[in-house]
Amino acid sequence: MLRILSSPKRLCDGWTRRELLRAGGLGLFGLSTSQLLGLEHATAAAPHVMPGRPAGFGQAKRCILLYLYGAPSQLDTFDLKPEAPAEIRGIFNPMATRIPGVQICEHLPRTAERMHLCTLVRSLTHPYNIHSAAYTLSGTPITDIPMELNPSDSRHWPYFGSVLDYLESRTEPRTRRELPMNVGLPWKFSSRSEPFKRGGPYAGFLGGGYNPVWCEFDGTVPREDPYRGVLPEGRFELSQAACPDPDLTLDRLNRRRSLGDQLDQLRRASDPLSAGQSYDRFQQMAFSLLTSQKMRTALDIAREPMAVRERYGMTVFGQAVLAARRMAECGVRLTTVFWDEYKVANSAWDTHIQQWTRLKDELCPGFDLAYSALLDDLESRGMLSETLVVAISEHGRTPKLNKEPTGGREHWSEVYSALFAGGGVRRGAVVGASDKIGGFVKERPVSPKDVLCTMYHLMGVDPRTEIHDRLGRPLPLVYGGGVVEEMIG
């Protein structure tokens, strides 16, 4: 059976496929109505005109978002405190960067050499010490553990990329796109770990049709963890949720499309109110993806010379970042690359234990290679000034080390760091500061909502634009927050 755009078994409003089939009748590919694709279709209000709008509005034509799930330790990456007591400062040494007077971890040497291209924010802060990627990546005003552990919680607001997709679909029908504008790599978020399935990059009340188009990594993992290494034969493909069965030929696909068109015409004739629900658009976009050579070419990292692939790092993160660069070159508006949990919790950047060895041997080197190669390629191709590159996470780590002999820090959201480049971002800047132990904001607090407002602004979307939820209530894209003008230059 052919499925489209990763429709989950239980949709974000709690209805199952079977319930919707009973309610709406059988539709294309065994789907029912537009509701099954999440097309409860909120209607966006016209954007406000922001008087005295800060510089940089719309300078970013595309965005590559690198999400380091699990929360890097600010004290061991971008905000070292070499003068702090030993139980706080850790074992890594600071290294000079291309920003005078600014130091970062010695295990990020390539990033240090490219810091003159970046803005480093050292004063991110919020009140939630949990792994809520959804809070960081959406405008939702609150979060809690039930929301964190339930992608279908009805309280979730739409992901940044889902909002971009939705707003753009009002002016450019998705049927005309050769490529999706909201892509996720290296696989559907939180789909390779146990026991948790976490909320985050999903469309919330906009409906499942605005979820990212997910890709899947297919390849051998010689070290049992793809973030530690993959073989050159590894590749990315569209998720099976967006691809036909192997036995489904193009002729059969087209016959199903023809049947679906007829059924949709009958549905509209019998129910005039459904005409504005844009069901056609989602069908056609799915067909475009399934038959798009451009999409498959963009994903085909084997077209890159081996030397280029090695510059990004032969890990699933490095190769996904390379694929993201190829996506940006082909015109994809937003590609998100997740450094995700793999098999078990407390993996990725969640360093409660084994912090020293994992940061030194895996995490910092893997990020350092991919990030530096991405900036180099975008700059050399003349793309960096119009490509926003964001490296963020959901919180930081405690200033005081825990008692683990291999090193470790617990969750800490009072202060942490993030890195931004390109697409209207000021070069060679540092925004905010933490106190002398890296535990609290000393100057210029920046919330995740401020970051989202700034990202929307740079991508040409007024962050005060309103959208409507399933009940028709007007909601801001971001609850609270404002553009961080110090980041823009």
mmCIF file of N, CA and C in Angstrom, residues 151-222:
data_model
loop_
_atom_site.group_PDB
_atom_site.id
_atom_site.type_symbol
_atom_site.label_atom_id
_atom_site.label_comp_id
_atom_site.label_asym_id
_atom_site.label_seq_id
_atom_site.Cartn_x
_atom_site.Cartn_y
_atom_site.Cartn_z
ATOM 1 N N PRO A 151 4.227 13.049 20.410
ATOM 2 C CA PRO A 151 4.156 13.911 19.231
ATOM 3 C C PRO A 151 2.732 14.283 18.850
ATOM 4 N N SER A 152 1.734 13.509 19.290
ATOM 5 C CA SER A 152 0.347 13.752 18.923
ATOM 6 C C SER A 152 -0.427 14.534 19.975
ATOM 7 N N ASP A 153 0.240 15.007 21.008
ATOM 8 C CA ASP A 153 -0.452 15.805 22.024
ATOM 9 C C ASP A 153 -1.141 16.996 21.351
ATOM 10 N N SER A 154 -2.405 17.183 21.628
ATOM 11 C CA SER A 154 -3.186 18.210 20.936
ATOM 12 C C SER A 154 -2.733 19.628 21.269
ATOM 13 N N ARG A 155 -1.895 19.768 22.290
ATOM 14 C CA ARG A 155 -1.430 21.107 22.669
ATOM 15 C C ARG A 155 -0.251 21.590 21.841
ATOM 16 N N HIS A 156 0.345 20.713 21.023
ATOM 17 C CA HIS A 156 1.512 21.115 20.249
ATOM 18 C C HIS A 156 1.163 22.180 19.213
ATOM 19 N N TRP A 157 2.052 23.142 19.084
ATOM 20 C CA TRP A 157 1.971 24.135 18.021
ATOM 21 C C TRP A 157 2.834 23.660 16.846
ATOM 22 N N PRO A 158 2.644 24.244 15.660
ATOM 23 C CA PRO A 158 3.385 23.757 14.489
ATOM 24 C C PRO A 158 4.859 24.147 14.506
ATOM 25 N N TYR A 159 5.649 23.233 14.004
ATOM 26 C CA TYR A 159 7.090 23.404 13.826
ATOM 27 C C TYR A 159 7.372 24.586 12.896
ATOM 28 N N PHE A 160 8.487 25.232 13.105
ATOM 29 C CA PHE A 160 8.953 26.346 12.280
ATOM 30 C C PHE A 160 8.850 26.038 10.783
ATOM 31 N N GLY A 161 9.360 24.876 10.376
ATOM 32 C CA GLY A 161 9.313 24.504 8.963
ATOM 33 C C GLY A 161 7.904 24.271 8.462
ATOM 34 N N SER A 162 7.039 23.724 9.310
ATOM 35 C CA SER A 162 5.648 23.500 8.919
ATOM 36 C C SER A 162 4.935 24.825 8.681
ATOM 37 N N VAL A 163 5.247 25.814 9.505
ATOM 38 C CA VAL A 163 4.642 27.137 9.326
ATOM 39 C C VAL A 163 5.126 27.769 8.025
ATOM 40 N N LEU A 164 6.424 27.689 7.743
ATOM 41 C CA LEU A 164 6.931 28.218 6.480
ATOM 42 C C LEU A 164 6.225 27.568 5.298
ATOM 43 N N ASP A 165 6.067 26.253 5.358
ATOM 44 C CA ASP A 165 5.400 25.509 4.292
ATOM 45 C C ASP A 165 3.955 25.983 4.137
ATOM 46 N N TYR A 166 3.258 26.112 5.250
ATOM 47 C CA TYR A 166 1.862 26.518 5.211
ATOM 48 C C TYR A 166 1.690 27.926 4.657
ATOM 49 N N LEU A 167 2.497 28.873 5.151
ATOM 50 C CA LEU A 167 2.360 30.250 4.697
ATOM 51 C C LEU A 167 2.685 30.380 3.217
ATOM 52 N N GLU A 168 3.716 29.671 2.769
ATOM 53 C CA GLU A 168 4.080 29.769 1.359
ATOM 54 C C GLU A 168 3.046 29.111 0.464
ATOM 55 N N SER A 169 2.364 28.102 0.973
ATOM 56 C CA SER A 169 1.361 27.417 0.157
ATOM 57 C C SER A 169 0.173 28.320 -0.156
ATOM 58 N N ARG A 170 0.012 29.401 0.596
ATOM 59 C CA ARG A 170 -1.084 30.335 0.301
ATOM 60 C C ARG A 170 -0.830 31.119 -0.977
ATOM 61 N N THR A 171 0.450 31.327 -1.308
ATOM 62 C CA THR A 171 0.777 32.118 -2.489
ATOM 63 C C THR A 171 1.335 31.276 -3.629
ATOM 64 N N GLU A 172 1.943 30.116 -3.279
ATOM 65 C CA GLU A 172 2.472 29.216 -4.308
ATOM 66 C C GLU A 172 1.901 27.831 -4.062
ATOM 67 N N PRO A 173 0.916 27.425 -4.847
ATOM 68 C CA PRO A 173 0.323 26.109 -4.626
ATOM 69 C C PRO A 173 1.379 25.015 -4.638
ATOM 70 N N ARG A 174 1.269 24.076 -3.716
ATOM 71 C CA ARG A 174 2.253 23.001 -3.604
ATOM 72 C C ARG A 174 2.279 22.118 -4.839
ATOM 73 N N THR A 175 1.180 22.139 -5.631
ATOM 74 C CA THR A 175 1.140 21.320 -6.843
ATOM 75 C C THR A 175 2.178 21.768 -7.850
ATOM 76 N N ARG A 176 2.663 23.003 -7.734
ATOM 77 C CA ARG A 176 3.616 23.523 -8.709
ATOM 78 C C ARG A 176 5.063 23.292 -8.291
ATOM 79 N N ARG A 177 5.292 22.718 -7.137
ATOM 80 C CA ARG A 177 6.648 22.550 -6.651
ATOM 81 C C ARG A 177 7.258 21.250 -7.151
ATOM 82 N N GLU A 178 8.504 21.352 -7.599
ATOM 83 C CA GLU A 178 9.242 20.143 -7.944
ATOM 84 C C GLU A 178 9.866 19.503 -6.717
ATOM 85 N N LEU A 179 10.054 20.303 -5.687
ATOM 86 C CA LEU A 179 10.685 19.835 -4.459
ATOM 87 C C LEU A 179 9.839 20.258 -3.267
ATOM 88 N N PRO A 180 9.862 19.490 -2.183
ATOM 89 C CA PRO A 180 9.209 19.954 -0.959
ATOM 90 C C PRO A 180 9.977 21.135 -0.390
ATOM 91 N N MET A 181 9.388 21.867 0.513
ATOM 92 C CA MET A 181 10.113 22.979 1.110
ATOM 93 C C MET A 181 10.462 22.725 2.569
ATOM 94 N N ASN A 182 10.141 21.541 3.093
ATOM 95 C CA ASN A 182 10.362 21.250 4.506
ATOM 96 C C ASN A 182 10.781 19.787 4.607
ATOM 97 N N VAL A 183 12.092 19.553 4.665
ATOM 98 C CA VAL A 183 12.655 18.202 4.591
ATOM 99 C C VAL A 183 13.382 17.887 5.894
ATOM 100 N N GLY A 184 13.261 16.645 6.375
ATOM 101 C CA GLY A 184 13.952 16.196 7.578
ATOM 102 C C GLY A 184 14.904 15.049 7.301
ATOM 103 N N LEU A 185 16.101 15.099 7.862
ATOM 104 C CA LEU A 185 17.151 14.101 7.734
ATOM 105 C C LEU A 185 17.710 13.793 9.133
ATOM 106 N N PRO A 186 18.349 12.642 9.348
ATOM 107 C CA PRO A 186 18.577 11.533 8.415
ATOM 108 C C PRO A 186 17.434 10.523 8.376
ATOM 109 N N TRP A 187 16.454 10.698 9.308
ATOM 110 C CA TRP A 187 15.260 9.851 9.342
ATOM 111 C C TRP A 187 14.206 10.593 10.151
ATOM 112 N N LYS A 188 13.016 10.056 10.199
ATOM 113 C CA LYS A 188 11.971 10.691 10.987
ATOM 114 C C LYS A 188 12.435 10.832 12.424
ATOM 115 N N PHE A 189 12.292 12.035 12.959
ATOM 116 C CA PHE A 189 12.792 12.353 14.281
ATOM 117 C C PHE A 189 12.275 11.364 15.323
ATOM 118 N N SER A 190 13.191 10.878 16.155
ATOM 119 C CA SER A 190 12.876 10.005 17.283
ATOM 120 C C SER A 190 12.324 8.649 16.854
ATOM 121 N N SER A 191 12.603 8.241 15.616
ATOM 122 C CA SER A 191 12.085 6.957 15.140
ATOM 123 C C SER A 191 13.081 5.815 15.314
ATOM 124 N N ARG A 192 14.320 6.112 15.719
ATOM 125 C CA ARG A 192 15.341 5.078 15.845
ATOM 126 C C ARG A 192 15.759 4.840 17.292
ATOM 127 N N SER A 193 14.985 5.334 18.236
ATOM 128 C CA SER A 193 15.373 5.174 19.634
ATOM 129 C C SER A 193 14.265 4.505 20.420
ATOM 130 N N GLU A 194 14.633 3.919 21.523
ATOM 131 C CA GLU A 194 13.692 3.283 22.447
ATOM 132 C C GLU A 194 13.997 3.776 23.860
ATOM 133 N N PRO A 195 13.006 3.886 24.721
ATOM 134 C CA PRO A 195 11.598 3.530 24.495
ATOM 135 C C PRO A 195 10.738 4.710 24.080
ATOM 136 N N PHE A 196 11.339 5.922 23.970
ATOM 137 C CA PHE A 196 10.535 7.133 23.837
ATOM 138 C C PHE A 196 10.342 7.538 22.384
ATOM 139 N N LYS A 197 9.187 8.126 22.088
ATOM 140 C CA LYS A 197 8.925 8.816 20.836
ATOM 141 C C LYS A 197 8.588 10.253 21.210
ATOM 142 N N ARG A 198 9.371 11.162 20.739
ATOM 143 C CA ARG A 198 9.320 12.517 21.264
ATOM 144 C C ARG A 198 8.657 13.491 20.293
ATOM 145 N N GLY A 199 8.034 14.511 20.857
ATOM 146 C CA GLY A 199 7.481 15.591 20.055
ATOM 147 C C GLY A 199 8.585 16.487 19.530
ATOM 148 N N GLY A 200 8.224 17.308 18.567
ATOM 149 C CA GLY A 200 9.219 18.241 18.030
ATOM 150 C C GLY A 200 8.842 18.806 16.685
ATOM 151 N N PRO A 201 9.433 18.276 15.606
ATOM 152 C CA PRO A 201 9.285 18.896 14.283
ATOM 153 C C PRO A 201 8.037 18.428 13.541
ATOM 154 N N TYR A 202 6.878 18.695 14.106
ATOM 155 C CA TYR A 202 5.629 18.254 13.495
ATOM 156 C C TYR A 202 4.670 19.435 13.359
ATOM 157 N N ALA A 203 3.616 19.224 12.594
ATOM 158 C CA ALA A 203 2.779 20.347 12.168
ATOM 159 C C ALA A 203 1.725 20.750 13.185
ATOM 160 N N GLY A 204 1.552 20.005 14.274
ATOM 161 C CA GLY A 204 0.604 20.404 15.296
ATOM 162 C C GLY A 204 -0.774 20.652 14.722
ATOM 163 N N PHE A 205 -1.378 21.774 15.101
ATOM 164 C CA PHE A 205 -2.754 22.032 14.685
ATOM 165 C C PHE A 205 -2.902 22.387 13.203
ATOM 166 N N LEU A 206 -1.793 22.544 12.474
ATOM 167 C CA LEU A 206 -1.913 22.730 11.023
ATOM 168 C C LEU A 206 -2.274 21.434 10.323
ATOM 169 N N GLY A 207 -2.036 20.303 10.964
ATOM 170 C CA GLY A 207 -2.385 19.017 10.379
ATOM 171 C C GLY A 207 -1.189 18.318 9.772
ATOM 172 N N GLY A 208 -1.265 16.993 9.716
ATOM 173 C CA GLY A 208 -0.137 16.158 9.304
ATOM 174 C C GLY A 208 0.362 16.417 7.905
ATOM 175 N N GLY A 209 -0.459 17.015 7.040
ATOM 176 C CA GLY A 209 -0.004 17.313 5.685
ATOM 177 C C GLY A 209 1.121 18.319 5.648
ATOM 178 N N TYR A 210 1.358 19.027 6.755
ATOM 179 C CA TYR A 210 2.447 19.992 6.811
ATOM 180 C C TYR A 210 3.622 19.487 7.650
ATOM 181 N N ASN A 211 3.627 18.199 8.003
ATOM 182 C CA ASN A 211 4.825 17.618 8.594
ATOM 183 C C ASN A 211 5.972 17.663 7.596
ATOM 184 N N PRO A 212 7.221 17.607 8.065
ATOM 185 C CA PRO A 212 8.330 17.524 7.119
ATOM 186 C C PRO A 212 8.208 16.294 6.217
ATOM 187 N N VAL A 213 8.782 16.390 5.054
ATOM 188 C CA VAL A 213 8.976 15.214 4.207
ATOM 189 C C VAL A 213 10.234 14.521 4.726
ATOM 190 N N TRP A 214 10.055 13.335 5.266
ATOM 191 C CA TRP A 214 11.165 12.641 5.914
ATOM 192 C C TRP A 214 11.946 11.805 4.929
ATOM 193 N N CYS A 215 13.245 11.775 5.139
ATOM 194 C CA CYS A 215 14.125 10.874 4.404
ATOM 195 C C CYS A 215 14.563 9.758 5.341
ATOM 196 N N GLU A 216 15.162 8.746 4.767
ATOM 197 C CA GLU A 216 15.656 7.613 5.551
ATOM 198 C C GLU A 216 17.069 7.277 5.108
ATOM 199 N N PHE A 217 17.932 6.990 6.073
ATOM 200 C CA PHE A 217 19.278 6.535 5.759
ATOM 201 C C PHE A 217 19.278 5.026 5.569
ATOM 202 N N ASP A 218 19.894 4.590 4.500
ATOM 203 C CA ASP A 218 20.017 3.167 4.209
ATOM 204 C C ASP A 218 21.495 2.856 4.033
ATOM 205 N N GLY A 219 22.063 2.130 4.986
ATOM 206 C CA GLY A 219 23.484 1.833 4.871
ATOM 207 C C GLY A 219 23.982 0.991 6.030
ATOM 208 N N THR A 220 25.170 0.460 5.861
ATOM 209 C CA THR A 220 25.812 -0.367 6.874
ATOM 210 C C THR A 220 26.417 0.514 7.960
ATOM 211 N N VAL A 221 26.298 0.061 9.194
ATOM 212 C CA VAL A 221 26.819 0.812 10.332
ATOM 213 C C VAL A 221 27.888 -0.053 11.003
ATOM 214 N N PRO A 222 29.150 0.121 10.631
ATOM 215 C CA PRO A 222 30.177 -0.794 11.123
ATOM 216 C C PRO A 222 30.440 -0.699 12.614
#
